[in-house]
PDB file of C-alpha atoms in Angstrom:
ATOM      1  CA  UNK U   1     -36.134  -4.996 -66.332  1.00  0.00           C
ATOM      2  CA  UNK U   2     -34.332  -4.959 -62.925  1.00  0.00           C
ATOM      3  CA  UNK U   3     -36.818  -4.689 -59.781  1.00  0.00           C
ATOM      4  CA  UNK U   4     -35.535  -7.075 -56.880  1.00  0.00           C
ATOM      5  CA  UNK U   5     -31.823  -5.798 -55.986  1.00  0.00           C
ATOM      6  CA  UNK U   6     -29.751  -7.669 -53.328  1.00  0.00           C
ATOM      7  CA  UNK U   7     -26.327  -5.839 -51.889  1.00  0.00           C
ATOM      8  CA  UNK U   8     -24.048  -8.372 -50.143  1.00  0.00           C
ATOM      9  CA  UNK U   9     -21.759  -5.987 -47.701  1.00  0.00           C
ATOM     10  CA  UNK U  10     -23.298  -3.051 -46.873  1.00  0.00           C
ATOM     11  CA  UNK U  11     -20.068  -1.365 -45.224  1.00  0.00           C
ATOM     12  CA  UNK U  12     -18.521   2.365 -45.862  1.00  0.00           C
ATOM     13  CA  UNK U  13     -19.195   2.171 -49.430  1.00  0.00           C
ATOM     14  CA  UNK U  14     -21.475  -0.337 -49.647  1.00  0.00           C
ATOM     15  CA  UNK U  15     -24.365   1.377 -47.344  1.00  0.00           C
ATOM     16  CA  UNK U  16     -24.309   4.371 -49.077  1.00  0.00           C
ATOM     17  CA  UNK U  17     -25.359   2.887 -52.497  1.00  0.00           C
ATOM     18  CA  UNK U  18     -27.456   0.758 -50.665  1.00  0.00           C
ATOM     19  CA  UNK U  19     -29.288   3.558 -49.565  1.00  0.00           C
ATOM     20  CA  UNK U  20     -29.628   5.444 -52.894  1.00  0.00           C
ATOM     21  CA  UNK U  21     -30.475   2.211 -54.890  1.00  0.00           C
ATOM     22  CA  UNK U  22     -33.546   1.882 -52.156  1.00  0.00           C
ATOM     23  CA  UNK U  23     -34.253   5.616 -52.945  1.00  0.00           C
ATOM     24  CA  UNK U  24     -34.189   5.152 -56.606  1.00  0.00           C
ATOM     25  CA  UNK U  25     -37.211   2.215 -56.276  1.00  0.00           C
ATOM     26  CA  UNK U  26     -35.528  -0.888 -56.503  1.00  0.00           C
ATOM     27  CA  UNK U  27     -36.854  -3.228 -53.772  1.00  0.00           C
ATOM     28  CA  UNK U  28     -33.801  -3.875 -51.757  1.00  0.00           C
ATOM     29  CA  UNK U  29     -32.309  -6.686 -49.511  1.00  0.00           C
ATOM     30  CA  UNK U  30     -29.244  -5.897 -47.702  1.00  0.00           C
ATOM     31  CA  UNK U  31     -27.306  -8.886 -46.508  1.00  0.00           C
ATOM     32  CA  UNK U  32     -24.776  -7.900 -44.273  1.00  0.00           C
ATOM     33  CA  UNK U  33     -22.773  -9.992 -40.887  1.00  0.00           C
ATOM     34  CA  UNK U  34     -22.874  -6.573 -38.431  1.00  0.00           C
ATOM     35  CA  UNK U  35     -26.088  -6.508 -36.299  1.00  0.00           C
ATOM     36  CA  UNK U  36     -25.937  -2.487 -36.103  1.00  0.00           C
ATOM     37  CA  UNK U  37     -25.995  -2.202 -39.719  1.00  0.00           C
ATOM     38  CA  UNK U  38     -29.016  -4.658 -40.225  1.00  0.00           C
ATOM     39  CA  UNK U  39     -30.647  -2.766 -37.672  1.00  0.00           C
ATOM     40  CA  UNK U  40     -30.225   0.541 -39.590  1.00  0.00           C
ATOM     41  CA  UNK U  41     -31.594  -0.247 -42.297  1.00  0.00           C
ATOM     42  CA  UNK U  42     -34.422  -2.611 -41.017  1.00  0.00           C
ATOM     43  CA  UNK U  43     -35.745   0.906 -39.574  1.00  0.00           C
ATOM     44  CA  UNK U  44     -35.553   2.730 -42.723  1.00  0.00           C
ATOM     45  CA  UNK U  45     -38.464  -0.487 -44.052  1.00  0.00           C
ATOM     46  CA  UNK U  46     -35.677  -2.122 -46.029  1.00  0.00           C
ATOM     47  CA  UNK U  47     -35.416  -5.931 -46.087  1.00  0.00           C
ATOM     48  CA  UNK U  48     -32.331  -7.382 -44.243  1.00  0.00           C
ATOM     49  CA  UNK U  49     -30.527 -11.262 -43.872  1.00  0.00           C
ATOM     50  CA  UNK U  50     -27.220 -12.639 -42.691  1.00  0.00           C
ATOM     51  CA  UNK U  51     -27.669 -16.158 -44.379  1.00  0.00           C
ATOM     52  CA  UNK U  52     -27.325 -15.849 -48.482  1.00  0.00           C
ATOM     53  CA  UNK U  53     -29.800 -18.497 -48.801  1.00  0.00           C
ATOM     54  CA  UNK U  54     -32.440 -16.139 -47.700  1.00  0.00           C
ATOM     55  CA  UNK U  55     -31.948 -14.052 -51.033  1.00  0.00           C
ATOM     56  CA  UNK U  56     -33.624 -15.826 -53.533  1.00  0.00           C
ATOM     57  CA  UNK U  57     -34.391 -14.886 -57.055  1.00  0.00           C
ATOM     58  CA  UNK U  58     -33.325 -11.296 -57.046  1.00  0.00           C
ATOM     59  CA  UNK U  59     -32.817  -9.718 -60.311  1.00  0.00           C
ATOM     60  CA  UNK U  60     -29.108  -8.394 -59.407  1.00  0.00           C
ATOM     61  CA  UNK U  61     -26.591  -9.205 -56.279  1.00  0.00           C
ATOM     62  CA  UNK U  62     -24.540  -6.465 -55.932  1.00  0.00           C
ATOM     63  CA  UNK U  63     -21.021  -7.955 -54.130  1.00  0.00           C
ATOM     64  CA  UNK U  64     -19.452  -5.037 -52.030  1.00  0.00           C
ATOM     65  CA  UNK U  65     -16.980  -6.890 -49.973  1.00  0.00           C
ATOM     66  CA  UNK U  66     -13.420  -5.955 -48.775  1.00  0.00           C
ATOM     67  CA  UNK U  67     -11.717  -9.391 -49.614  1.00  0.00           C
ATOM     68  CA  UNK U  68     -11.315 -12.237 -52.092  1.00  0.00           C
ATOM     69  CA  UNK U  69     -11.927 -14.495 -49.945  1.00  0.00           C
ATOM     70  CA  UNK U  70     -15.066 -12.669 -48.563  1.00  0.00           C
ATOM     71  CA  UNK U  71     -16.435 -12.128 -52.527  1.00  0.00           C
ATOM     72  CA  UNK U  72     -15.468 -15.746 -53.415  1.00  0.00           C
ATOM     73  CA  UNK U  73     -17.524 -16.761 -50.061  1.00  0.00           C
ATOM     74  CA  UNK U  74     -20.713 -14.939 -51.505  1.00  0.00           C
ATOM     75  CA  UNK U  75     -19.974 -16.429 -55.036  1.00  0.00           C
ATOM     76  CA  UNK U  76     -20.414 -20.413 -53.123  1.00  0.00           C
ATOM     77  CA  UNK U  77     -23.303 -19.087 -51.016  1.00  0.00           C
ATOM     78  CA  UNK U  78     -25.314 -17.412 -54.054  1.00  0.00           C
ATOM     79  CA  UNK U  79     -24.632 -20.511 -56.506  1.00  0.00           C
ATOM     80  CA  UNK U  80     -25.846 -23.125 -54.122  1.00  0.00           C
ATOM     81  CA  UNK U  81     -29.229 -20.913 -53.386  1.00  0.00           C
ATOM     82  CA  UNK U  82     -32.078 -22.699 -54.708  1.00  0.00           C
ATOM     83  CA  UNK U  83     -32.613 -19.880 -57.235  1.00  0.00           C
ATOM     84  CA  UNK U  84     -29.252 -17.777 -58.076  1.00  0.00           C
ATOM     85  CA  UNK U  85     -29.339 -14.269 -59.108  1.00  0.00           C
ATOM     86  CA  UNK U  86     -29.953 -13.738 -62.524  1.00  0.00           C
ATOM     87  CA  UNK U  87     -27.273 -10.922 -62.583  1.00  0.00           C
ATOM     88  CA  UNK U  88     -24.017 -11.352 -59.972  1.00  0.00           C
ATOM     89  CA  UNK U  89     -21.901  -7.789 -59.964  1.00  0.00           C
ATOM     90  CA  UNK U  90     -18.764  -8.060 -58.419  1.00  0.00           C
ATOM     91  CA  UNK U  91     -17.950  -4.167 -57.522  1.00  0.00           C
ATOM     92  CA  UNK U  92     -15.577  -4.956 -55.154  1.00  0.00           C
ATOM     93  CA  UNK U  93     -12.021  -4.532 -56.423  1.00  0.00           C
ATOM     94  CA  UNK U  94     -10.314  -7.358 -57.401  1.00  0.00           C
ATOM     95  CA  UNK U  95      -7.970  -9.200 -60.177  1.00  0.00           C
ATOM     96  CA  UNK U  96      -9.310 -10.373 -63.928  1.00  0.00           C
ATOM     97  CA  UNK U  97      -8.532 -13.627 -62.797  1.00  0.00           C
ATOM     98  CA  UNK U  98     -10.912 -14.200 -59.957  1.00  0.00           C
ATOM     99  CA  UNK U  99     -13.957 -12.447 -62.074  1.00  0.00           C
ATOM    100  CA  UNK U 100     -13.142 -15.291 -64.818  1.00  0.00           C
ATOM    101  CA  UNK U 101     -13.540 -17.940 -61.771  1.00  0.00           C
ATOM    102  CA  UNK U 102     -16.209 -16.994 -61.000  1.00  0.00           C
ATOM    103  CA  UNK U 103     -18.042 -17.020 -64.010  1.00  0.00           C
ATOM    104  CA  UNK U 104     -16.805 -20.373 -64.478  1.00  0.00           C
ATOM    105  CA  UNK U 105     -18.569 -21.203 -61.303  1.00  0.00           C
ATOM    106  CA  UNK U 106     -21.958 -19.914 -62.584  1.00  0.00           C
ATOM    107  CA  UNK U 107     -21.552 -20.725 -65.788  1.00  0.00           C
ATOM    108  CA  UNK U 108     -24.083 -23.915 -66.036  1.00  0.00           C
ATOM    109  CA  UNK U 109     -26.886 -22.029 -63.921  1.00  0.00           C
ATOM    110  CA  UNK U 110     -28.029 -19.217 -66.121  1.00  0.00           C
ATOM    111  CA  UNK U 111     -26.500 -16.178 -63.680  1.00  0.00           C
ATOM    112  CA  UNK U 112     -25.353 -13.845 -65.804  1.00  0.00           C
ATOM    113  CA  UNK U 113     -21.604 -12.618 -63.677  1.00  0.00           C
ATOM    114  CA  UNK U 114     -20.665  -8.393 -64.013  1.00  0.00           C
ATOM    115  CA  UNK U 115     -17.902  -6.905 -62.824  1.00  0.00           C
ATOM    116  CA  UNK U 116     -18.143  -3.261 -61.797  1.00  0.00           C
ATOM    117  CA  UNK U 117     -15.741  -2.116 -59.591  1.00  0.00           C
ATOM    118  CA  UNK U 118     -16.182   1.576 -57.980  1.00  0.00           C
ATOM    119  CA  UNK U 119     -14.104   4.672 -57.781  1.00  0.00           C
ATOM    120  CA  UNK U 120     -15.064   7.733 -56.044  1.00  0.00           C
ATOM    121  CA  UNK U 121     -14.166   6.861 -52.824  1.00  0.00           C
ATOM    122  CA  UNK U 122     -16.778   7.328 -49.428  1.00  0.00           C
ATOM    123  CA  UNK U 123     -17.906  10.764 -50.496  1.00  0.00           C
ATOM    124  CA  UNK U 124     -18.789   9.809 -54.233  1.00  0.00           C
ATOM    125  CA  UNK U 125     -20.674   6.942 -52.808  1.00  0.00           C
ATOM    126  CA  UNK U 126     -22.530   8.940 -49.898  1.00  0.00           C
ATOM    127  CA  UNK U 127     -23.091  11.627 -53.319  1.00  0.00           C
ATOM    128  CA  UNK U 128     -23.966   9.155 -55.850  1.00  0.00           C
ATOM    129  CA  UNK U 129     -21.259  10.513 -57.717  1.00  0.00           C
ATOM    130  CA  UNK U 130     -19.120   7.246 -58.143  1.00  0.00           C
ATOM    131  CA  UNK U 131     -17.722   6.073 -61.160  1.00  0.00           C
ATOM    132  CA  UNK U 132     -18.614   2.656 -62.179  1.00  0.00           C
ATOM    133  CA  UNK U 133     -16.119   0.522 -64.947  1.00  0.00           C
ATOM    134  CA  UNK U 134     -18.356  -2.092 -66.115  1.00  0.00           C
ATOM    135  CA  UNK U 135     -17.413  -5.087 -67.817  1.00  0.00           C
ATOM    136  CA  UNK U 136     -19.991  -7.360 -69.341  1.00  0.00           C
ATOM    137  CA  UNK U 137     -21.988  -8.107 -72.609  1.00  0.00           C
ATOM    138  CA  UNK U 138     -23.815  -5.383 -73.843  1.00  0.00           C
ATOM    139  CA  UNK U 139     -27.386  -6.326 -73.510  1.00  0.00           C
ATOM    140  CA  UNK U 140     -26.278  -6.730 -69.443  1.00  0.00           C
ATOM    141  CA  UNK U 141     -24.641  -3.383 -69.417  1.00  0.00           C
ATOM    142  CA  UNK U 142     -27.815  -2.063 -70.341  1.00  0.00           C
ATOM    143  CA  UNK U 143     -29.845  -4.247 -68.524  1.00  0.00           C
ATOM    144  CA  UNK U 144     -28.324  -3.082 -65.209  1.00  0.00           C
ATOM    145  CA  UNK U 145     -27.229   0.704 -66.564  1.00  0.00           C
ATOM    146  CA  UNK U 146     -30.571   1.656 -63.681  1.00  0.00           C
ATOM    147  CA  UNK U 147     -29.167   0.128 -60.864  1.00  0.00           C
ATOM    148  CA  UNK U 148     -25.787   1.564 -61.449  1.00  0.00           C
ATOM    149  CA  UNK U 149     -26.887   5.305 -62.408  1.00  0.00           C
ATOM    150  CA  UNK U 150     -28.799   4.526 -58.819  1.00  0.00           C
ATOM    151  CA  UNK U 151     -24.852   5.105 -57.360  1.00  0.00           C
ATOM    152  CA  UNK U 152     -22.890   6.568 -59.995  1.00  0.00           C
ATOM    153  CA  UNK U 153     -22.534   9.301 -62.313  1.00  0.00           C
ATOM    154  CA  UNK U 154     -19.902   8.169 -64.675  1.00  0.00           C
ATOM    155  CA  UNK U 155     -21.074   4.633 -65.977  1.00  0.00           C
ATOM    156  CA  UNK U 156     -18.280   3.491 -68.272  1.00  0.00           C
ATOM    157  CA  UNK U 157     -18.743  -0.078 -70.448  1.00  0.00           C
ATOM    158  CA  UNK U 158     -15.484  -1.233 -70.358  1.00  0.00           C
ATOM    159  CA  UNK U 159     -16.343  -4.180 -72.566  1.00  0.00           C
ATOM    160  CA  UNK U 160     -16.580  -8.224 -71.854  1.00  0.00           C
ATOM    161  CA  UNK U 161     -16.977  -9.497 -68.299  1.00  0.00           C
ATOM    162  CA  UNK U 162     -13.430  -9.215 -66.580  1.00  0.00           C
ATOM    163  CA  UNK U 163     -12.685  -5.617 -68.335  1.00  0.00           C
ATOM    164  CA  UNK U 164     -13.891  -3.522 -65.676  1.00  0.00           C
ATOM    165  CA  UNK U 165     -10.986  -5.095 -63.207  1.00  0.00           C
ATOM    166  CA  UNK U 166      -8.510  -4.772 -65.976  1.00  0.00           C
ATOM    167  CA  UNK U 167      -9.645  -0.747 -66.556  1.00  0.00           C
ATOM    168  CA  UNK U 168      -8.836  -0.081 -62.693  1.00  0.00           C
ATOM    169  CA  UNK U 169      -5.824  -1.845 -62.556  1.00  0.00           C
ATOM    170  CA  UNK U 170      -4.588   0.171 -65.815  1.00  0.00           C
ATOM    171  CA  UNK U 171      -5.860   3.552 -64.392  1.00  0.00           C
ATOM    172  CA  UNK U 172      -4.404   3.259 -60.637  1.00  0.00           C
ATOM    173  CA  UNK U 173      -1.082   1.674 -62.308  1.00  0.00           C
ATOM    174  CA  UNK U 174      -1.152   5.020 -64.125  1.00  0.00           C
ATOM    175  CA  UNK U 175      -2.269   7.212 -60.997  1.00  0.00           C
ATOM    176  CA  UNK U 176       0.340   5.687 -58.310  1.00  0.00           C
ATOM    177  CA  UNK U 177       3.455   6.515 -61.299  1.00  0.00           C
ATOM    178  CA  UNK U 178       2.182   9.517 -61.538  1.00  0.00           C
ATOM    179  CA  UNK U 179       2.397  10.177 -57.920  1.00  0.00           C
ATOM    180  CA  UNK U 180       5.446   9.141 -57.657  1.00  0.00           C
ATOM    181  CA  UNK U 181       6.882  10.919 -61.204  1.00  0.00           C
ATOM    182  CA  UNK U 182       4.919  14.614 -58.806  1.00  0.00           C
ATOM    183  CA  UNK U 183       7.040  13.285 -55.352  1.00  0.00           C
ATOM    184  CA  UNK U 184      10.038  14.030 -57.090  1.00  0.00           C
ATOM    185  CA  UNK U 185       8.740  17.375 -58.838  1.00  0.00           C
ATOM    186  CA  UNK U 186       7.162  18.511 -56.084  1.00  0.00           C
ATOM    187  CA  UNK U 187      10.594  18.106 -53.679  1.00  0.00           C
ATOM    188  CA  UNK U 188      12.415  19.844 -56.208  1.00  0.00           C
ATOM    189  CA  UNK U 189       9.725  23.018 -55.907  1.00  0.00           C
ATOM    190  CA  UNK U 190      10.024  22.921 -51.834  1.00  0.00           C
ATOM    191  CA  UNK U 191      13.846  22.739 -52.180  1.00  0.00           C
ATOM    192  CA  UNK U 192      13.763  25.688 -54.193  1.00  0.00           C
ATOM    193  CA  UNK U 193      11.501  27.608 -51.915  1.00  0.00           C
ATOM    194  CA  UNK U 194       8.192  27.324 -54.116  1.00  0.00           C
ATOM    195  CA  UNK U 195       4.975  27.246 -52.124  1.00  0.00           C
ATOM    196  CA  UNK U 196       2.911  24.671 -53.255  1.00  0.00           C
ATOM    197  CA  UNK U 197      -0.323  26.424 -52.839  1.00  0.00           C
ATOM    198  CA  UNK U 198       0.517  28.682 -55.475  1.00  0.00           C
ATOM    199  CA  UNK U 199       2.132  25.868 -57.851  1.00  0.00           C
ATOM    200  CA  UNK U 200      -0.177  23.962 -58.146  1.00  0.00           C
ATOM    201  CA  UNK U 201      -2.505  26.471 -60.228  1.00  0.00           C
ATOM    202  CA  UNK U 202       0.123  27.463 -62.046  1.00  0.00           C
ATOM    203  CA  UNK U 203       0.390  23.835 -63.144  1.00  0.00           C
ATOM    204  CA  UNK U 204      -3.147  22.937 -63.651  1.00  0.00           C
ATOM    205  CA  UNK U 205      -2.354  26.093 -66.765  1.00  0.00           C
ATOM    206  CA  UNK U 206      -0.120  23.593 -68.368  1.00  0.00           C
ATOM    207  CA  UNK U 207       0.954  20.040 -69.780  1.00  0.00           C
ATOM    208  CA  UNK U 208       2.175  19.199 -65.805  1.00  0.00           C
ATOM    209  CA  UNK U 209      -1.575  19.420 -64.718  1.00  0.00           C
ATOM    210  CA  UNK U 210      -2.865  16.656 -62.541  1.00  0.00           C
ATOM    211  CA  UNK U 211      -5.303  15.094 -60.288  1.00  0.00           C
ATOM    212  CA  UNK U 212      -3.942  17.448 -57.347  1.00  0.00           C
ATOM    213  CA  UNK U 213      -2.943  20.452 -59.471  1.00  0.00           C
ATOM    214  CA  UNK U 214      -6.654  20.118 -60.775  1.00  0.00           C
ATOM    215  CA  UNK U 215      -8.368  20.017 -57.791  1.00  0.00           C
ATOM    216  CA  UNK U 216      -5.485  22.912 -56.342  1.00  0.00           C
ATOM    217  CA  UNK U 217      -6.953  25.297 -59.267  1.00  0.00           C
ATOM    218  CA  UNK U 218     -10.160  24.422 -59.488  1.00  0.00           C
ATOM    219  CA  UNK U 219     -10.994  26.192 -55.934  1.00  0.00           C
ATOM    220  CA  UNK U 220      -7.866  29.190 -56.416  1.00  0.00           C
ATOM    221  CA  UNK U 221     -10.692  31.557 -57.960  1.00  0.00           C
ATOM    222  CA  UNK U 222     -13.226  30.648 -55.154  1.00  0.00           C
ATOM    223  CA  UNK U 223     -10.142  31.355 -52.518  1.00  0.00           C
ATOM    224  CA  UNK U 224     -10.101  35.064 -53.667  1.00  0.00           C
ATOM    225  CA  UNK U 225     -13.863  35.653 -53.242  1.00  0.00           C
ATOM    226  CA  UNK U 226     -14.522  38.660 -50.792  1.00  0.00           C
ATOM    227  CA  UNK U 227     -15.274  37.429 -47.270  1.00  0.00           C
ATOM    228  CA  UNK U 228     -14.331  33.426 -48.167  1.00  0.00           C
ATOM    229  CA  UNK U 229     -11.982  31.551 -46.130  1.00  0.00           C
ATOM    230  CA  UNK U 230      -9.092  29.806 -47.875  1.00  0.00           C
ATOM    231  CA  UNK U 231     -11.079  26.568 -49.574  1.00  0.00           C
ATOM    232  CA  UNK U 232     -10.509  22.637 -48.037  1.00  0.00           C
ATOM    233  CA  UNK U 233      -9.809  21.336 -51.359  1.00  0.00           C
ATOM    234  CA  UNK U 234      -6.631  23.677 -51.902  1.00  0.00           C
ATOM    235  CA  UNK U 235      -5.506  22.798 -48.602  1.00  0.00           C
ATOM    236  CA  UNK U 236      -5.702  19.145 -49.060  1.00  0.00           C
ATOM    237  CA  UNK U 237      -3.999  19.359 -52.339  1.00  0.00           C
ATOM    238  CA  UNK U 238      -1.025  21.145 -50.663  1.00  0.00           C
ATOM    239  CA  UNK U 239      -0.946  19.341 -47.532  1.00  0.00           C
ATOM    240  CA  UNK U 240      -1.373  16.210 -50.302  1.00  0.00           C
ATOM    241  CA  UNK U 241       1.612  17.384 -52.629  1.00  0.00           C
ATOM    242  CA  UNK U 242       3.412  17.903 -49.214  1.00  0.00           C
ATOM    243  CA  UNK U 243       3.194  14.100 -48.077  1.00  0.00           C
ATOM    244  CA  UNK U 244       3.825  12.445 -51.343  1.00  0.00           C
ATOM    245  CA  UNK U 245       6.958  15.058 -51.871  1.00  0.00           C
ATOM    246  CA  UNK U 246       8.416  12.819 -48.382  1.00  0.00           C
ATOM    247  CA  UNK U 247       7.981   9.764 -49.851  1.00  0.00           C
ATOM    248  CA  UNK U 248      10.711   7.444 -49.535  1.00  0.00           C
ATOM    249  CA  UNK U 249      11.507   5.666 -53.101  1.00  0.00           C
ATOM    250  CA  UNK U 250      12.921   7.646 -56.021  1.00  0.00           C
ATOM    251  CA  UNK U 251      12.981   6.507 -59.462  1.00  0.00           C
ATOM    252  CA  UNK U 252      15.954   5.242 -60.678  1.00  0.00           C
ATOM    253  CA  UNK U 253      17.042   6.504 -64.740  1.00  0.00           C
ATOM    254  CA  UNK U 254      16.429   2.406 -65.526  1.00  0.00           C
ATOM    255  CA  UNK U 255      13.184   0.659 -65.730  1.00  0.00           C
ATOM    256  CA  UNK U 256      11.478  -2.739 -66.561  1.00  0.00           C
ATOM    257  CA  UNK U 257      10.047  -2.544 -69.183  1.00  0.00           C
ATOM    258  CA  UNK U 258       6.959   0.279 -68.611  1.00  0.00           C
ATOM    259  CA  UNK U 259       7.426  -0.795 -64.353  1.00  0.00           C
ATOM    260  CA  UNK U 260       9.516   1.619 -62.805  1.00  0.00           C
ATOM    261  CA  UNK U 261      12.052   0.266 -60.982  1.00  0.00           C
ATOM    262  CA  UNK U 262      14.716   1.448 -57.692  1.00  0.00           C
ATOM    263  CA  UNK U 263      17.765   2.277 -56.732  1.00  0.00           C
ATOM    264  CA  UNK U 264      17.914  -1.063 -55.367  1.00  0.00           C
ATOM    265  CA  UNK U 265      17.395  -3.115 -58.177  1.00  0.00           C
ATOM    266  CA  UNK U 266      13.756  -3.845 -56.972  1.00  0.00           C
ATOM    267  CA  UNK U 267      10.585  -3.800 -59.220  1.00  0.00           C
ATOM    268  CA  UNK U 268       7.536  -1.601 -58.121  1.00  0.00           C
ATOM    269  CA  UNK U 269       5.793  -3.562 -55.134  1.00  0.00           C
ATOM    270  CA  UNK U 270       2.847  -1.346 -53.986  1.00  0.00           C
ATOM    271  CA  UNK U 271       2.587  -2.971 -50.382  1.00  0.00           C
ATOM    272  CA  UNK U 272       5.616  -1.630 -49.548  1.00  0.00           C
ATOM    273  CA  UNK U 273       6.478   1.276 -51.556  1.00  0.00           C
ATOM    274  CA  UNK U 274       3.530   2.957 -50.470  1.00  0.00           C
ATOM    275  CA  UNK U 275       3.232   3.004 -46.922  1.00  0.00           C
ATOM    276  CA  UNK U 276      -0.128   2.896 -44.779  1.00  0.00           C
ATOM    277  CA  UNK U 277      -1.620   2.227 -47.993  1.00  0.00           C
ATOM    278  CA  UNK U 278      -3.759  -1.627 -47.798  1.00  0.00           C
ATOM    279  CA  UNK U 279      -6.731  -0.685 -49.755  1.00  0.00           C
ATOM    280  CA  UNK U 280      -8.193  -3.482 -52.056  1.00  0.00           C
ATOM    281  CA  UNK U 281      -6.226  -1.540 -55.075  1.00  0.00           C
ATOM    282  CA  UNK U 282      -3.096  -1.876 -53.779  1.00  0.00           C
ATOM    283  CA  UNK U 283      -3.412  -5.080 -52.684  1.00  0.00           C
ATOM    284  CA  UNK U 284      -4.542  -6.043 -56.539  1.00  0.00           C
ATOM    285  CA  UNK U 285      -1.444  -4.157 -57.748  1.00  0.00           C
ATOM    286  CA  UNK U 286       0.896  -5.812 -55.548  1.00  0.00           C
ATOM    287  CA  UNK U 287      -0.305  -9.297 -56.950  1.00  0.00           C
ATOM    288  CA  UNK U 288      -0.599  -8.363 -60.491  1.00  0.00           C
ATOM    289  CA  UNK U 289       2.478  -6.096 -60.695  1.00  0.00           C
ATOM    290  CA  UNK U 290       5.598  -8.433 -58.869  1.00  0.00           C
ATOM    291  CA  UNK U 291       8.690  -9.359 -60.033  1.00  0.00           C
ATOM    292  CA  UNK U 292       8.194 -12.648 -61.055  1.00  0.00           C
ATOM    293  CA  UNK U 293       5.516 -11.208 -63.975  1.00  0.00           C
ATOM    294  CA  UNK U 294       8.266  -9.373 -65.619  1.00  0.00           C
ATOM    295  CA  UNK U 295      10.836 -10.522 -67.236  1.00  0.00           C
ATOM    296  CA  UNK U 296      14.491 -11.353 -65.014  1.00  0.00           C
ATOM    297  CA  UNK U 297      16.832 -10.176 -67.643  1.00  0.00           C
ATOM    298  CA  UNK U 298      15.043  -6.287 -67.898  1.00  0.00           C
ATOM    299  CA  UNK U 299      15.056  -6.660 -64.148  1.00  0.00           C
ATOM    300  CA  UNK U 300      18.965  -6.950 -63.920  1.00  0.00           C
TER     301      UNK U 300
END
């Protein structure tokens, strides 16, 4: 049973679940570098360190950083403690490759190394609403399947340690195509004097529904309501549909392979075909996803 929870960066994502794993009954220590964030939480009673020495023998570390080199950091720190975690969860977002490093690295010392990386963004995480992709054996899953309905309300097990990673990479190579697939429809409906507002309803009634159509028709009944104001949500979507419908890259009628590929001749590189994006998942994408992973000749 897990009772002694550690989370290493307690940041924009990482304080909220802090704060609901605390509320849940978990005793907590939050290890984080920023003195203001310590002292929040050391007034709300909860344990706090900077050193990772000082967390010793917790059941689960919960890793919540924004880089690799941050997360691989915590990995040295934790393994030469005196007494290592007995589970490490790594639900910051990151490549296959490093989670299988990293269980190399703890792999003589009895830590047991998760990967669970997060989706929701800030307001799932202040709601405990995130969605966790966990990959580990099963008798871990269910081990830590407490800690993570402490943050989340969609706990998938995505299957062996490393298939978590592999899950979000899948889904947000999916997502960002299918952005860029609705850029073109949606210039096509503003070129042919469509509002968008009413579209995207329309389209959430058949097979071109999507994440913004969803969201678009989910609050188009509310909308109507005597004496309601016209919904957020519905304006995001537009004002979402309206951005990505400007964006600069069009797909070309050749690909490689399943990667969509330019007029240029270029394959997809996130980090630059999506601008003022630098999240962790693009960053991720743009290493797993480059040119020289796909073949030259269905690049030509």
């Amino acid at each position: 049973m897990i009772r002694t929870v550690a989370v290493i960066g307690a940041g924009t994502m990482g304080g909220p679940m802090a704060e609901h794993i605390h509320r849940a009954g978990f005793a907590l220590t939050v290890s984080d570098p920023d003195p203001a964030v310590r002292q929040r939480f050391d007034a709300m009673g909860i344990a706090t360190c900077v050193a990772l020495a000082d967390i010793q023998s917790v059941d689960a570390a919960l890793v919540i950083v924004g880089t690799d080199e941050q997360m691989h950091g915590v990995a040295r720190g934790l393994r030469a403690a005196a007494a290592p975690p007995r589970y490490l969860v790594i639900m910051s977002t990151t490549a296959p490759a490093e989670i299988a490093a990293i269980e190399r690295q703890f792999a003589d010392c009895g830590t047991h190394v998760v990967d669970a990386p997060i989706s929701g963004a800030v307001m799932a995480a202040r709601r405990a609403e995130l969605t966790v992709l966990v990959g580990a054996a099963k008798d871990d899953f269910d081990a830590l399947q407490p800690v993570f309905a402490a943050v989340g309300s969609a706990i998938v097990h995505c299957g062996k340690t490393g298939a978590g990673q592999m899950t979000k990479v899948v889904n947000n190579i999916i997502a960002i195509s299918n952005q860029y697939v609705a850029a073109e429809a949606y210039r096509l409906a503003i070129e042919h004097g469509l509002e968008l507002d009413r579209l995207l309803p329309a389209l959430d009634l058949g097979s071109g529904r999507n994440f913004l159509s969803r969201r678009g028709a989910t609050e188009c009944e509310r909308r109507t309501a005597p004496g309601r104001k016209r919904p957020k949500t519905i304006a995001r979507s537009t004002l979402a549909a309206k951005r990505i419908s400007t964006w600069r890259y069009r797909f070309s009628p050749t690909a490689c392979g399943t990667m969509p590929c330019w007029p240029s001749g270029r394959c997809w590189k996130p980090r630059e075909n999506l601008p003022g994006r630098t999240g962790n998942v693009f960053r991720v994408l743009g290493e797993m996803i480059a040119p020289e992973h796909i073949s030259a000749k269905l690049c030509q």
